[in-house]
Amino acid sequence: MNIDIFILMGGAGIFINLLLAIFNLLPIPPLDGGRVVSSLLPNRLSYQYDQLEPYGIIILVALLYLGVFQNVILPLVNLLLEFLSNISGLNLDYLIFCSLLKYC
């Protein structure tokens, strides 16, 4: 059995998990990050902030269209991948790159 498929699946799993975690922590009301921000605000501001929730999907689509995904989320995912690589002793970027492109 070829070990590359397991490296590819593991790398994809790590990447997707980090991507979803960072996306979910964006401070937009329907996401968990919005709920964290709302809980940290004073009551009056929290109520006003929560009024954005019906428009949250529109805000998310607009941010993704404007490139926030490529300019903010992906660099954070890469930073976390690098951090995990350093503490685990594995070169995750290298393993994912080799598996995806068969370059090594």
Short mmCIF file of C-alpha atoms in Angstrom, two decimals:
data_model
loop_
_atom_site.label_atom_id
_atom_site.label_comp_id
_atom_site.label_asym_id
_atom_site.label_seq_id
_atom_site.Cartn_x
_atom_site.Cartn_y
_atom_site.Cartn_z
CA MET A 1 0.00 0.00 0.00
CA ASN A 2 1.30 3.43 -0.95
CA ILE A 3 2.04 5.68 2.03
CA ASP A 4 1.54 8.85 -0.06
CA ILE A 5 -2.24 8.51 0.10
CA PHE A 6 -2.12 8.57 3.91
CA ILE A 7 0.15 11.61 3.89
CA LEU A 8 -2.21 13.34 1.48
CA MET A 9 -5.29 12.52 3.55
CA GLY A 10 -3.62 13.58 6.80
CA GLY A 11 -2.32 16.81 5.33
CA ALA A 12 -5.69 17.63 3.78
CA GLY A 13 -7.40 16.89 7.10
CA ILE A 14 -5.06 19.18 9.02
CA PHE A 15 -5.41 21.95 6.43
CA ILE A 16 -9.22 21.76 6.31
CA ASN A 17 -9.51 21.70 10.11
CA LEU A 18 -7.31 24.79 10.49
CA LEU A 19 -9.15 26.56 7.68
CA LEU A 20 -12.56 25.94 9.25
CA ALA A 21 -11.35 26.87 12.74
CA ILE A 22 -9.97 30.22 11.60
CA PHE A 23 -13.01 30.93 9.42
CA ASN A 24 -15.34 30.17 12.34
CA LEU A 25 -13.46 32.61 14.57
CA LEU A 26 -14.03 35.59 12.26
CA PRO A 27 -15.78 38.29 14.33
CA ILE A 28 -18.99 38.25 12.29
CA PRO A 29 -22.24 37.67 14.25
CA PRO A 30 -23.46 34.31 12.90
CA LEU A 31 -20.03 32.74 13.50
CA ASP A 32 -18.52 31.82 16.87
CA GLY A 33 -16.06 34.71 16.66
CA GLY A 34 -19.01 37.10 16.50
CA ARG A 35 -20.47 35.55 19.63
CA VAL A 36 -17.14 35.97 21.44
CA VAL A 37 -16.97 39.64 20.44
CA SER A 38 -20.59 40.14 21.48
CA SER A 39 -19.92 38.66 24.92
CA LEU A 40 -16.95 40.98 25.45
CA LEU A 41 -18.82 44.16 24.53
CA PRO A 42 -20.87 46.23 27.00
CA ASN A 43 -24.61 45.43 26.91
CA ARG A 44 -25.66 48.38 24.74
CA LEU A 45 -22.93 47.77 22.16
CA SER A 46 -23.51 44.03 22.28
CA TYR A 47 -27.18 44.51 21.43
CA GLN A 48 -26.29 46.75 18.48
CA TYR A 49 -23.62 44.32 17.31
CA ASP A 50 -26.08 41.42 17.48
CA GLN A 51 -28.42 43.32 15.15
CA LEU A 52 -25.95 42.55 12.33
CA GLU A 53 -26.67 38.81 12.55
CA PRO A 54 -29.38 38.72 9.84
CA TYR A 55 -26.86 40.29 7.45
CA GLY A 56 -23.97 38.04 8.45
CA ILE A 57 -24.13 35.79 5.39
CA ILE A 58 -24.11 38.82 3.09
CA ILE A 59 -21.12 40.21 4.98
CA LEU A 60 -19.31 36.86 4.70
CA VAL A 61 -19.93 36.59 0.96
CA ALA A 62 -18.76 40.18 0.46
CA LEU A 63 -15.58 39.57 2.47
CA LEU A 64 -14.82 36.39 0.54
CA TYR A 65 -15.45 38.19 -2.75
CA LEU A 66 -13.12 41.03 -1.71
CA GLY A 67 -10.25 38.63 -1.07
CA VAL A 68 -10.25 38.38 2.71
CA PHE A 69 -9.99 34.61 2.32
CA GLN A 70 -6.71 34.78 0.39
CA ASN A 71 -5.26 37.75 2.24
CA VAL A 72 -6.16 36.95 5.85
CA ILE A 73 -7.35 33.39 6.39
CA LEU A 74 -4.86 31.45 4.26
CA PRO A 75 -1.80 33.24 5.72
CA LEU A 76 -3.11 32.40 9.21
CA VAL A 77 -3.56 28.76 8.20
CA ASN A 78 0.00 28.70 6.85
CA LEU A 79 1.28 30.29 10.07
CA LEU A 80 -0.48 27.64 12.15
CA LEU A 81 0.82 24.87 9.88
CA GLU A 82 4.33 26.20 10.38
CA PHE A 83 3.80 26.35 14.15
CA LEU A 84 2.50 22.77 14.22
CA SER A 85 5.45 21.69 12.08
CA ASN A 86 7.88 23.26 14.54
CA ILE A 87 6.37 21.75 17.67
CA SER A 88 5.82 18.30 16.14
CA GLY A 89 9.16 18.05 14.39
CA LEU A 90 7.44 17.16 11.12
CA ASN A 91 7.70 19.22 7.99
CA LEU A 92 3.96 19.36 7.25
CA ASP A 93 4.27 21.87 4.40
CA TYR A 94 6.82 19.65 2.69
CA LEU A 95 4.74 16.50 3.19
CA ILE A 96 1.55 18.12 1.89
CA PHE A 97 3.38 19.71 -1.05
CA CYS A 98 5.07 16.44 -2.03
CA SER A 99 1.85 14.47 -1.79
CA LEU A 100 -0.23 16.94 -3.76
CA LEU A 101 2.22 17.60 -6.56
CA LYS A 102 4.30 14.40 -6.59
CA TYR A 103 7.22 16.81 -6.82
CA CYS A 104 9.70 15.18 -4.44
#
